[in-house]
Tab-separated table of C-alpha atoms in Angstrom:
chain	number	residue	atom	x	y	z
L	1	MET	CA	-135.714	121.473	-168.956
L	2	ALA	CA	-132.122	122.163	-169.945
L	3	GLY	CA	-131.147	122.612	-166.492
L	4	ASP	CA	-132.444	119.483	-165.179
L	5	GLU	CA	-130.532	117.845	-168.598
L	6	ASP	CA	-127.124	119.328	-167.310
L	7	LEU	CA	-128.088	118.279	-163.778
L	8	ASP	CA	-128.654	114.613	-164.886
L	9	GLN	CA	-125.316	114.981	-167.162
L	10	GLY	CA	-123.320	116.225	-163.634
L	11	LEU	CA	-124.526	113.347	-161.506
L	12	SER	CA	-122.033	110.210	-162.306
L	13	THR	CA	-122.354	106.425	-161.236
L	14	MET	CA	-119.932	105.148	-159.015
L	15	ARG	CA	-117.334	102.766	-160.963
L	16	VAL	CA	-116.251	99.693	-158.996
L	17	ALA	CA	-113.883	97.102	-160.462
L	18	VAL	CA	-114.212	93.721	-158.627
L	19	ILE	CA	-111.491	91.546	-159.564
L	20	GLY	CA	-112.083	87.634	-159.129
L	21	ALA	CA	-115.220	86.023	-160.590
L	22	GLY	CA	-115.206	83.054	-157.817
L	23	TRP	CA	-118.044	82.821	-155.568
L	24	ALA	CA	-117.074	86.003	-153.455
L	25	GLY	CA	-116.609	88.241	-156.333
L	26	LEU	CA	-119.929	87.123	-158.218
L	27	ALA	CA	-121.896	88.120	-154.693
L	28	ALA	CA	-120.073	91.428	-154.719
L	29	ALA	CA	-120.417	92.192	-158.276
L	30	VAL	CA	-124.608	91.107	-157.701
L	31	GLU	CA	-124.721	93.301	-154.836
L	32	LEU	CA	-123.060	96.136	-156.345
L	33	THR	CA	-124.774	96.089	-159.429
L	34	GLU	CA	-128.307	95.623	-157.430
L	35	ARG	CA	-127.143	98.857	-155.734
L	36	GLY	CA	-126.413	100.758	-158.827
L	37	ALA	CA	-123.076	100.824	-159.198
L	38	ALA	CA	-121.291	100.428	-162.721
L	39	VAL	CA	-119.614	97.290	-161.813
L	40	THR	CA	-116.629	95.643	-164.173
L	41	LEU	CA	-116.000	92.176	-163.207
L	42	MET	CA	-112.613	90.898	-164.296
L	43	GLU	CA	-111.535	87.194	-164.628
L	44	ALA	CA	-108.064	85.513	-165.203
L	45	GLY	CA	-109.879	82.374	-166.337
L	46	ARG	CA	-112.075	81.776	-169.274
L	47	VAL	CA	-115.207	80.525	-167.098
L	48	PRO	CA	-116.541	82.073	-163.807
L	49	GLY	CA	-116.723	79.831	-160.518
L	50	GLY	CA	-113.015	80.021	-159.288
L	51	ARG	CA	-112.078	77.083	-157.287
L	52	ALA	CA	-115.821	75.884	-157.471
L	53	ARG	CA	-116.106	76.134	-161.227
L	54	SER	CA	-117.261	73.426	-164.020
L	55	VAL	CA	-114.705	72.266	-166.550
L	56	GLU	CA	-114.926	70.597	-169.725
L	57	ILE	CA	-112.964	67.214	-170.071
L	58	ASP	CA	-112.893	64.787	-172.667
L	59	GLY	CA	-116.339	66.207	-173.697
L	60	ARG	CA	-117.574	65.764	-170.258
L	61	THR	CA	-118.413	68.643	-168.452
L	62	LEU	CA	-116.987	67.783	-164.355
L	63	ASP	CA	-116.676	69.956	-161.215
L	64	ASN	CA	-113.105	71.042	-159.836
L	65	GLY	CA	-113.954	69.607	-156.603
L	66	GLN	CA	-117.059	68.174	-154.894
L	67	HIS	CA	-118.697	70.971	-152.926
L	68	ILE	CA	-121.536	69.467	-150.478
L	69	LEU	CA	-123.500	72.402	-149.531
L	70	LEU	CA	-125.989	72.034	-146.119
L	71	GLY	CA	-129.198	73.498	-145.775
L	72	ALA	CA	-127.618	76.325	-143.202
L	73	TYR	CA	-126.014	77.829	-146.614
L	74	ARG	CA	-128.579	80.593	-146.518
L	75	GLU	CA	-126.974	83.566	-147.950
L	76	THR	CA	-125.769	81.006	-151.019
L	77	LEU	CA	-129.172	79.879	-151.927
L	78	ALA	CA	-130.650	83.434	-151.439
L	79	LEU	CA	-128.111	84.583	-153.940
L	80	MET	CA	-128.992	81.438	-156.255
L	81	ARG	CA	-132.719	82.497	-156.080
L	82	LYS	CA	-131.789	86.190	-156.861
L	83	VAL	CA	-130.045	85.275	-160.159
L	84	GLY	CA	-132.516	83.065	-161.210
L	85	ALA	CA	-131.051	79.414	-160.248
L	86	ASP	CA	-133.892	77.515	-158.427
L	87	PRO	CA	-132.077	75.642	-155.506
L	88	GLU	CA	-135.206	73.193	-155.128
L	89	LEU	CA	-134.525	72.112	-158.942
L	90	LEU	CA	-130.714	72.005	-159.177
L	91	PHE	CA	-130.434	70.404	-155.836
L	92	GLU	CA	-131.386	67.124	-154.407
L	93	ARG	CA	-132.335	67.948	-150.509
L	94	ARG	CA	-131.605	64.838	-148.196
L	95	PRO	CA	-131.470	64.634	-144.155
L	96	LEU	CA	-127.605	64.608	-143.249
L	97	LYS	CA	-126.451	60.693	-143.314
L	98	VAL	CA	-122.916	59.464	-142.482
L	99	VAL	CA	-122.016	55.905	-143.243
L	100	ASP	CA	-119.056	54.033	-144.205
L	101	PRO	CA	-118.161	50.534	-145.064
L	102	GLY	CA	-117.208	49.648	-141.710
L	103	GLY	CA	-121.117	49.412	-140.737
L	104	PHE	CA	-121.238	52.817	-138.905
L	105	ARG	CA	-124.512	54.534	-139.965
L	106	LEU	CA	-125.564	57.801	-138.773
L	107	ALA	CA	-128.876	59.230	-140.039
L	108	LEU	CA	-130.875	62.285	-138.816
L	109	PRO	CA	-134.904	61.833	-139.336
L	110	MET	CA	-137.446	64.197	-140.586
L	111	LEU	CA	-137.678	65.568	-136.854
L	112	PRO	CA	-137.490	69.129	-135.605
L	113	ALA	CA	-134.513	70.291	-134.298
L	114	PRO	CA	-132.834	69.516	-132.060
L	115	LEU	CA	-134.665	65.836	-131.668
L	116	ASN	CA	-133.382	64.926	-135.150
L	117	VAL	CA	-129.544	65.231	-134.136
L	118	ALA	CA	-130.588	63.472	-130.711
L	119	TRP	CA	-132.528	60.570	-132.197
L	120	GLY	CA	-129.812	59.926	-134.868
L	121	LEU	CA	-127.235	59.795	-132.585
L	122	LEU	CA	-129.014	57.437	-130.508
L	123	GLY	CA	-129.467	55.454	-133.343
L	124	ALA	CA	-125.943	55.667	-134.698
L	125	THR	CA	-125.161	51.974	-135.536
L	126	ALA	CA	-121.449	49.827	-133.994
L	127	VAL	CA	-121.604	52.663	-131.567
L	128	ASP	CA	-122.370	51.114	-127.703
L	129	LEU	CA	-125.150	53.169	-125.457
L	130	PRO	CA	-122.612	54.809	-122.858
L	131	GLU	CA	-120.544	56.492	-125.751
L	132	LYS	CA	-123.708	57.415	-127.064
L	133	LEU	CA	-124.914	59.351	-123.981
L	134	LYS	CA	-121.465	60.533	-123.342
L	135	THR	CA	-121.451	62.223	-126.555
L	136	ALA	CA	-124.829	63.518	-126.444
L	137	LEU	CA	-124.239	65.112	-122.996
L	138	TRP	CA	-120.808	66.557	-124.435
L	139	MET	CA	-122.746	67.956	-127.320
L	140	GLN	CA	-125.309	69.564	-125.027
L	141	GLY	CA	-122.697	71.167	-122.883
L	142	VAL	CA	-121.022	72.620	-125.883
L	143	LYS	CA	-124.373	74.143	-126.667
L	144	TRP	CA	-124.877	75.874	-123.546
L	145	ARG	CA	-121.529	77.522	-123.882
L	146	LYS	CA	-122.812	78.714	-127.132
L	147	PHE	CA	-120.232	77.072	-129.230
L	148	ARG	CA	-117.670	79.203	-127.548
L	149	LEU	CA	-114.464	77.441	-126.462
L	150	ALA	CA	-112.407	78.893	-123.468
L	151	ARG	CA	-109.106	78.713	-125.814
L	152	ASP	CA	-108.760	77.762	-129.352
L	153	CYS	CA	-106.804	74.563	-129.772
L	154	SER	CA	-106.787	71.674	-132.374
L	155	VAL	CA	-109.515	69.726	-132.945
L	156	SER	CA	-107.875	66.522	-131.907
L	157	GLU	CA	-106.868	68.183	-128.172
L	158	TRP	CA	-110.680	69.403	-127.946
L	159	LEU	CA	-112.127	65.923	-128.762
L	160	ASP	CA	-109.236	64.487	-126.155
L	161	ALA	CA	-110.157	66.928	-123.239
L	162	ALA	CA	-114.050	65.833	-123.916
L	163	GLY	CA	-113.069	62.332	-123.541
L	164	GLN	CA	-114.494	61.996	-127.391
L	165	THR	CA	-111.943	58.716	-128.007
L	166	GLY	CA	-114.396	56.182	-129.396
L	167	LYS	CA	-116.168	55.110	-132.512
L	168	LEU	CA	-117.848	58.357	-133.063
L	169	ARG	CA	-114.907	60.235	-133.065
L	170	ARG	CA	-113.395	58.123	-135.968
L	171	HIS	CA	-116.678	57.860	-137.838
L	172	LEU	CA	-118.257	60.941	-137.401
L	173	TRP	CA	-115.987	64.139	-135.720
L	174	GLU	CA	-112.442	63.484	-137.619
L	175	PRO	CA	-114.346	63.015	-141.095
L	176	LEU	CA	-116.593	65.850	-140.855
L	177	CYS	CA	-113.595	67.947	-139.551
L	178	LEU	CA	-111.697	66.950	-142.705
L	179	ALA	CA	-114.645	67.385	-144.956
L	180	ALA	CA	-115.731	70.952	-143.414
L	181	LEU	CA	-112.076	72.354	-142.910
L	182	ASN	CA	-109.963	70.325	-145.216
L	183	THR	CA	-107.269	70.423	-142.290
L	184	SER	CA	-106.765	66.777	-140.327
L	185	ALA	CA	-108.178	67.205	-136.826
L	186	ASP	CA	-104.458	66.887	-135.369
L	187	THR	CA	-104.004	70.448	-136.609
L	188	ALA	CA	-107.690	71.755	-137.385
L	189	SER	CA	-109.041	74.867	-135.350
L	190	ALA	CA	-111.562	73.394	-132.844
L	191	GLN	CA	-113.208	77.045	-132.506
L	192	ILE	CA	-113.790	77.067	-136.207
L	193	PHE	CA	-114.916	73.250	-136.323
L	194	ALA	CA	-117.637	74.007	-133.395
L	195	ASN	CA	-118.596	77.101	-135.532
L	196	VAL	CA	-119.360	75.083	-138.165
L	197	LEU	CA	-121.084	72.593	-135.883
L	198	ARG	CA	-123.023	75.412	-134.420
L	199	ASP	CA	-124.438	76.503	-137.925
L	200	SER	CA	-125.432	72.814	-138.751
L	201	LEU	CA	-125.913	70.236	-136.138
L	202	GLY	CA	-126.507	72.671	-133.488
L	203	SER	CA	-128.871	75.011	-135.434
L	204	SER	CA	-132.438	75.265	-134.246
L	205	ARG	CA	-133.831	74.663	-137.867
L	206	ARG	CA	-133.864	71.005	-138.681
L	207	SER	CA	-133.544	71.891	-142.371
L	208	ASP	CA	-130.243	73.439	-141.917
L	209	THR	CA	-128.536	70.105	-141.352
L	210	ASP	CA	-129.835	69.069	-144.939
L	211	LEU	CA	-127.540	67.849	-147.421
L	212	LEU	CA	-127.718	69.546	-150.896
L	213	LEU	CA	-126.220	67.272	-153.531
L	214	PRO	CA	-126.002	68.778	-157.205
L	215	ARG	CA	-128.281	67.841	-159.476
L	216	ALA	CA	-126.320	69.726	-162.290
L	217	PRO	CA	-122.573	71.121	-162.959
L	218	PHE	CA	-121.376	73.585	-160.446
L	219	GLY	CA	-121.063	76.251	-163.135
L	220	GLU	CA	-125.266	75.947	-163.415
L	221	LEU	CA	-125.988	76.561	-159.858
L	222	LEU	CA	-124.662	80.028	-159.413
L	223	PRO	CA	-121.600	81.066	-161.694
L	224	GLU	CA	-123.380	80.734	-164.979
L	225	PRO	CA	-126.852	82.342	-163.609
L	226	ALA	CA	-125.050	85.093	-161.920
L	227	CYS	CA	-123.130	86.074	-165.017
L	228	ARG	CA	-126.292	86.216	-167.213
L	229	TRP	CA	-128.006	88.209	-164.640
L	230	LEU	CA	-124.890	90.667	-164.176
L	231	GLY	CA	-124.867	90.875	-168.059
L	232	GLU	CA	-128.601	91.837	-168.473
L	233	HIS	CA	-128.209	94.376	-165.387
L	234	GLY	CA	-125.713	96.495	-167.254
L	235	ALA	CA	-122.652	94.982	-165.651
L	236	THR	CA	-119.497	94.362	-168.083
L	237	LEU	CA	-117.778	91.136	-167.650
L	238	ARG	CA	-114.268	90.256	-168.958
L	239	PHE	CA	-112.960	86.809	-169.018
L	240	GLY	CA	-109.496	85.717	-169.789
L	241	GLN	CA	-107.795	89.217	-168.586
L	242	ARG	CA	-105.586	88.911	-165.903
L	243	VAL	CA	-105.063	92.290	-163.911
L	244	ARG	CA	-101.597	93.204	-163.742
L	245	SER	CA	-101.556	96.498	-161.922
L	246	ILE	CA	-103.724	98.660	-159.295
L	247	ILE	CA	-102.400	102.020	-159.062
L	248	ALA	CA	-103.507	105.235	-157.123
L	249	ASN	CA	-104.723	108.002	-159.302
L	250	THR	CA	-103.926	111.686	-158.285
L	251	GLY	CA	-107.872	112.783	-158.589
L	252	SER	CA	-110.852	113.309	-156.791
L	253	PRO	CA	-111.939	109.871	-154.744
L	254	ARG	CA	-115.811	110.625	-156.091
L	255	SER	CA	-115.314	111.409	-159.749
L	256	THR	CA	-115.421	108.740	-162.580
L	257	HIS	CA	-113.705	110.342	-164.982
L	258	ASP	CA	-110.008	110.455	-165.640
L	259	ASP	CA	-109.228	112.035	-162.136
L	260	SER	CA	-110.735	108.620	-160.773
L	261	PRO	CA	-108.736	107.664	-157.796
L	262	PHE	CA	-107.635	104.024	-159.021
L	263	LEU	CA	-106.078	102.707	-162.360
L	264	VAL	CA	-106.364	99.323	-162.683
L	265	ASP	CA	-104.405	98.061	-165.729
L	266	GLY	CA	-104.751	101.894	-167.114
L	267	GLU	CA	-108.799	102.036	-166.473
L	268	THR	CA	-110.336	104.161	-164.194
L	269	PHE	CA	-112.587	102.905	-161.239
L	270	ASP	CA	-113.742	104.634	-158.007
L	271	ALA	CA	-113.220	101.563	-155.998
L	272	VAL	CA	-111.743	98.083	-155.894
L	273	ILE	CA	-112.583	94.908	-154.555
L	274	LEU	CA	-110.122	91.975	-154.627
L	275	ALA	CA	-112.039	88.578	-154.777
L	276	VAL	CA	-108.956	86.515	-155.829
L	277	ALA	CA	-107.077	83.881	-154.007
L	278	PRO	CA	-105.075	85.147	-150.676
L	279	GLN	CA	-101.707	84.289	-152.688
L	280	HIS	CA	-102.568	86.759	-155.216
L	281	VAL	CA	-103.324	89.847	-153.267
L	282	PRO	CA	-100.228	91.241	-152.536
L	283	THR	CA	-98.943	91.238	-156.190
L	284	LEU	CA	-101.632	93.476	-156.728
L	285	TRP	CA	-102.072	95.511	-153.703
L	286	PRO	CA	-98.502	95.161	-151.658
L	287	ALA	CA	-99.729	97.222	-148.704
L	288	MET	CA	-101.708	93.503	-147.863
L	289	ASP	CA	-99.260	91.139	-145.988
L	290	ILE	CA	-101.339	87.655	-146.256
L	291	ALA	CA	-99.284	84.656	-145.677
L	292	PHE	CA	-101.244	81.203	-145.310
L	293	ASP	CA	-100.387	77.373	-145.613
L	294	TYR	CA	-102.374	75.865	-147.717
L	295	GLU	CA	-103.973	72.425	-148.042
L	296	PRO	CA	-104.677	70.201	-151.672
L	297	ILE	CA	-107.625	68.389	-152.941
L	298	ALA	CA	-107.870	65.857	-155.264
L	299	THR	CA	-110.912	64.370	-156.970
L	300	VAL	CA	-110.870	61.202	-158.621
L	301	TYR	CA	-113.656	60.826	-161.324
L	302	LEU	CA	-114.397	56.791	-161.831
L	303	GLN	CA	-116.937	55.975	-164.571
L	304	PHE	CA	-118.825	52.651	-163.951
L	305	SER	CA	-121.780	51.014	-165.692
L	306	ALA	CA	-124.678	53.384	-165.477
L	307	LYS	CA	-126.616	50.800	-163.082
L	308	THR	CA	-123.616	50.853	-160.717
L	309	ALA	CA	-125.007	53.147	-157.762
L	310	LEU	CA	-124.464	53.656	-153.834
L	311	PRO	CA	-127.243	52.957	-151.229
L	312	PHE	CA	-126.598	56.379	-150.414
L	313	PRO	CA	-125.027	59.136	-152.993
L	314	LEU	CA	-122.610	60.439	-150.148
L	315	LEU	CA	-120.177	57.387	-148.676
L	316	ASN	CA	-117.085	57.602	-146.079
L	317	LEU	CA	-115.062	55.723	-147.426
L	318	ALA	CA	-112.439	55.863	-144.438
L	319	GLY	CA	-109.668	53.856	-146.656
L	320	LYS	CA	-106.091	54.406	-146.624
L	321	TYR	CA	-106.644	57.175	-149.527
L	322	GLY	CA	-110.167	57.331	-150.274
L	323	GLN	CA	-112.234	59.724	-147.887
L	324	TRP	CA	-115.738	60.622	-149.226
L	325	VAL	CA	-117.250	59.251	-152.554
L	326	VAL	CA	-120.104	61.030	-154.139
L	327	ASP	CA	-122.487	59.065	-156.498
L	328	ARG	CA	-123.083	61.597	-159.354
L	329	GLY	CA	-125.469	59.690	-160.820
L	330	ASN	CA	-125.088	57.005	-164.207
L	331	GLY	CA	-122.454	55.384	-162.808
L	332	LEU	CA	-120.200	58.304	-162.343
L	333	PHE	CA	-118.253	58.588	-158.844
L	334	ALA	CA	-116.392	61.215	-157.909
L	335	CYS	CA	-113.652	60.178	-154.686
L	336	VAL	CA	-112.589	63.239	-152.923
L	337	ILE	CA	-109.286	63.415	-150.813
L	338	SER	CA	-108.846	66.402	-148.695
L	339	GLY	CA	-105.531	67.755	-147.089
L	340	HIS	CA	-102.156	66.365	-147.255
L	341	GLY	CA	-101.306	62.599	-146.908
L	342	GLU	CA	-99.558	59.815	-148.578
L	343	TRP	CA	-102.159	59.691	-151.625
L	344	GLU	CA	-99.670	62.922	-152.837
L	345	ARG	CA	-97.044	60.659	-153.367
L	346	LEU	CA	-99.063	58.496	-156.026
L	347	ASP	CA	-99.248	59.234	-159.714
L	348	ASP	CA	-102.884	59.453	-161.361
L	349	ALA	CA	-102.586	55.871	-162.403
L	350	ALA	CA	-101.890	54.400	-159.051
L	351	LEU	CA	-104.409	56.837	-157.048
L	352	VAL	CA	-107.274	55.692	-159.469
L	353	HIS	CA	-106.135	51.779	-159.278
L	354	ALA	CA	-106.001	52.426	-155.420
L	355	LEU	CA	-109.505	53.982	-154.759
L	356	GLN	CA	-110.764	51.173	-157.186
L	357	ASP	CA	-109.768	48.754	-154.688
L	358	GLU	CA	-110.652	50.825	-151.768
L	359	LEU	CA	-114.387	50.955	-153.641
L	360	GLY	CA	-114.422	47.202	-153.692
L	361	LEU	CA	-117.130	47.017	-156.279
L	362	GLY	CA	-115.668	44.266	-158.250
L	363	GLU	CA	-115.892	46.560	-161.304
L	364	THR	CA	-112.992	48.032	-163.615
L	365	ALA	CA	-113.960	52.096	-164.385
L	366	SER	CA	-114.421	52.379	-167.994
L	367	TRP	CA	-112.900	56.178	-167.729
L	368	GLN	CA	-111.481	57.814	-165.175
L	369	GLN	CA	-109.984	61.659	-164.429
L	370	VAL	CA	-108.089	62.799	-161.480
L	371	ILE	CA	-108.305	66.606	-160.767
L	372	ARG	CA	-105.700	67.841	-158.128
L	373	GLU	CA	-105.961	71.312	-156.741
L	374	LYS	CA	-102.726	72.128	-154.958
L	375	ARG	CA	-103.776	75.286	-153.054
L	376	ALA	CA	-107.371	74.262	-152.388
L	377	THR	CA	-108.173	76.086	-149.356
L	378	PHE	CA	-105.892	77.691	-146.835
L	379	ARG	CA	-104.952	75.514	-143.825
L	380	CYS	CA	-107.327	76.406	-141.059
L	381	ARG	CA	-105.311	76.171	-137.643
L	382	PRO	CA	-106.030	77.260	-134.315
L	383	GLN	CA	-105.642	80.908	-133.743
L	384	GLN	CA	-104.991	81.633	-137.517
L	385	ALA	CA	-104.832	85.050	-138.405
L	386	ARG	CA	-107.696	86.249	-140.972
L	387	PRO	CA	-107.614	89.497	-142.999
L	388	ASP	CA	-110.402	91.960	-142.595
L	389	HIS	CA	-112.557	92.730	-145.567
L	390	ARG	CA	-111.583	96.272	-144.850
L	391	THR	CA	-107.930	97.771	-146.224
L	392	ALA	CA	-105.949	100.881	-145.071
L	393	ASP	CA	-107.448	102.307	-148.003
L	394	PRO	CA	-111.419	103.166	-147.527
L	395	ARG	CA	-111.932	102.380	-151.151
L	396	VAL	CA	-110.355	99.118	-151.504
L	397	PHE	CA	-111.596	95.912	-149.852
L	398	LEU	CA	-110.913	92.268	-149.775
L	399	ALA	CA	-113.779	89.448	-150.397
L	400	GLY	CA	-113.062	85.625	-150.253
L	401	ASP	CA	-113.850	82.779	-147.661
L	402	TYR	CA	-110.584	83.369	-146.279
L	403	THR	CA	-111.847	86.481	-144.909
L	404	TRP	CA	-114.757	85.679	-143.080
L	405	ALA	CA	-113.208	84.631	-140.123
L	406	ASP	CA	-116.555	82.509	-138.848
L	407	TYR	CA	-116.184	79.739	-141.183
L	408	PRO	CA	-113.064	77.579	-142.788
L	409	ALA	CA	-113.098	77.868	-146.876
L	410	THR	CA	-116.307	77.535	-147.584
L	411	LEU	CA	-118.616	78.763	-150.437
L	412	GLU	CA	-121.006	80.013	-147.911
L	413	GLY	CA	-118.161	82.039	-145.815
L	414	ALA	CA	-117.281	83.148	-149.741
L	415	VAL	CA	-120.688	84.455	-150.659
L	416	ARG	CA	-120.888	86.200	-147.307
L	417	SER	CA	-117.499	87.906	-147.745
L	418	GLY	CA	-118.376	89.265	-151.056
L	419	LEU	CA	-122.045	90.614	-150.083
L	420	ARG	CA	-119.836	92.199	-146.704
L	421	ALA	CA	-117.503	93.823	-149.100
L	422	ALA	CA	-119.983	95.185	-151.506
L	423	ARG	CA	-122.233	96.568	-148.743
L	424	ALA	CA	-118.979	98.620	-147.395
L	425	VAL	CA	-118.334	100.277	-150.548
L	426	PRO	CA	-119.580	103.889	-150.204
L	427	LEU	CA	-121.740	104.673	-153.289
L	428	ALA	CA	-123.657	107.691	-151.947
């Protein structure tokens, strides 16, 4: 009927601009597309993934940093499945194990939670029984208090107050803090670290503590499958396009024609999700005043002979410079250095030499590559103010790990923030 055709033509689809194709932006774009919005995803870089992307160097596909996922990353794993990326094929799932060259070893067995953590703690090597029992009692007390601290303070202060001053502090808590928060225990938020423990070692699901070690480059885990899914479901993807301006239009807040409320580089949209790094937000949306201090991460790739391997694919190097080493297979090691430190004073060649010495393999790498990310994460300090996903304008939203106040800068926080921002967009 002509009347029905006129009615169909009068109905409009909400046009939403998602700016930034990191994991938060991808999560937002997928969620909005599934809800029926007309999504345009804009990314300044040539590839998706943000700080957790794959890069091509010397004919090799490498990751910009090493992001170790946990079984507790439920929203990330669910999003992967939605876009056709099978976590069971793309990850090697292993029970959590922390080992270092000094003889410390803590391995969680395949037992139901919380028995797996208790057994792993009691079986930790190079730690005497009184310290293990003291730590077990402290952890139980933290769990009874539902991982809520009376006052946020530094992780060091929290551990001092609990009498956690022995080997478990040096070999477990401080390395885990630096790995999870990318901030040293002296300055890291104890409450955020407690939240991380709550959803991992303190979880009631044994699988939440599992390590998920990537079998494929990071681009294949989520960014590339998500972009394929978005393209197949009608979204518009634009890479190599740096957004210069977002200005308010004068028209109706519901129209998708020339009187739409926003002009993004001159193109009309009904709503905008800013999924860019926090330092770029005020440039695009000056009403937001976001200020963080930042911490760097360096990844030093070292190629040894194909048969060279670690006994366990994740090693706490615990050296002067090196912190964690990930065995990526076929003799390729990725050494990770988190947070500010003396390593920043070394040039790439000196850093490679220092890490080879600390590894002590008796073998010289045949190839090496250093990737430095100067603003890898925000510094996760006690009582750090974090912006909400909503702004003063009801049609402009923020997505990014820095907005998910429960977590430090993690992929799970990024994905959850993107889903939350997308679900807040009023499509009806």
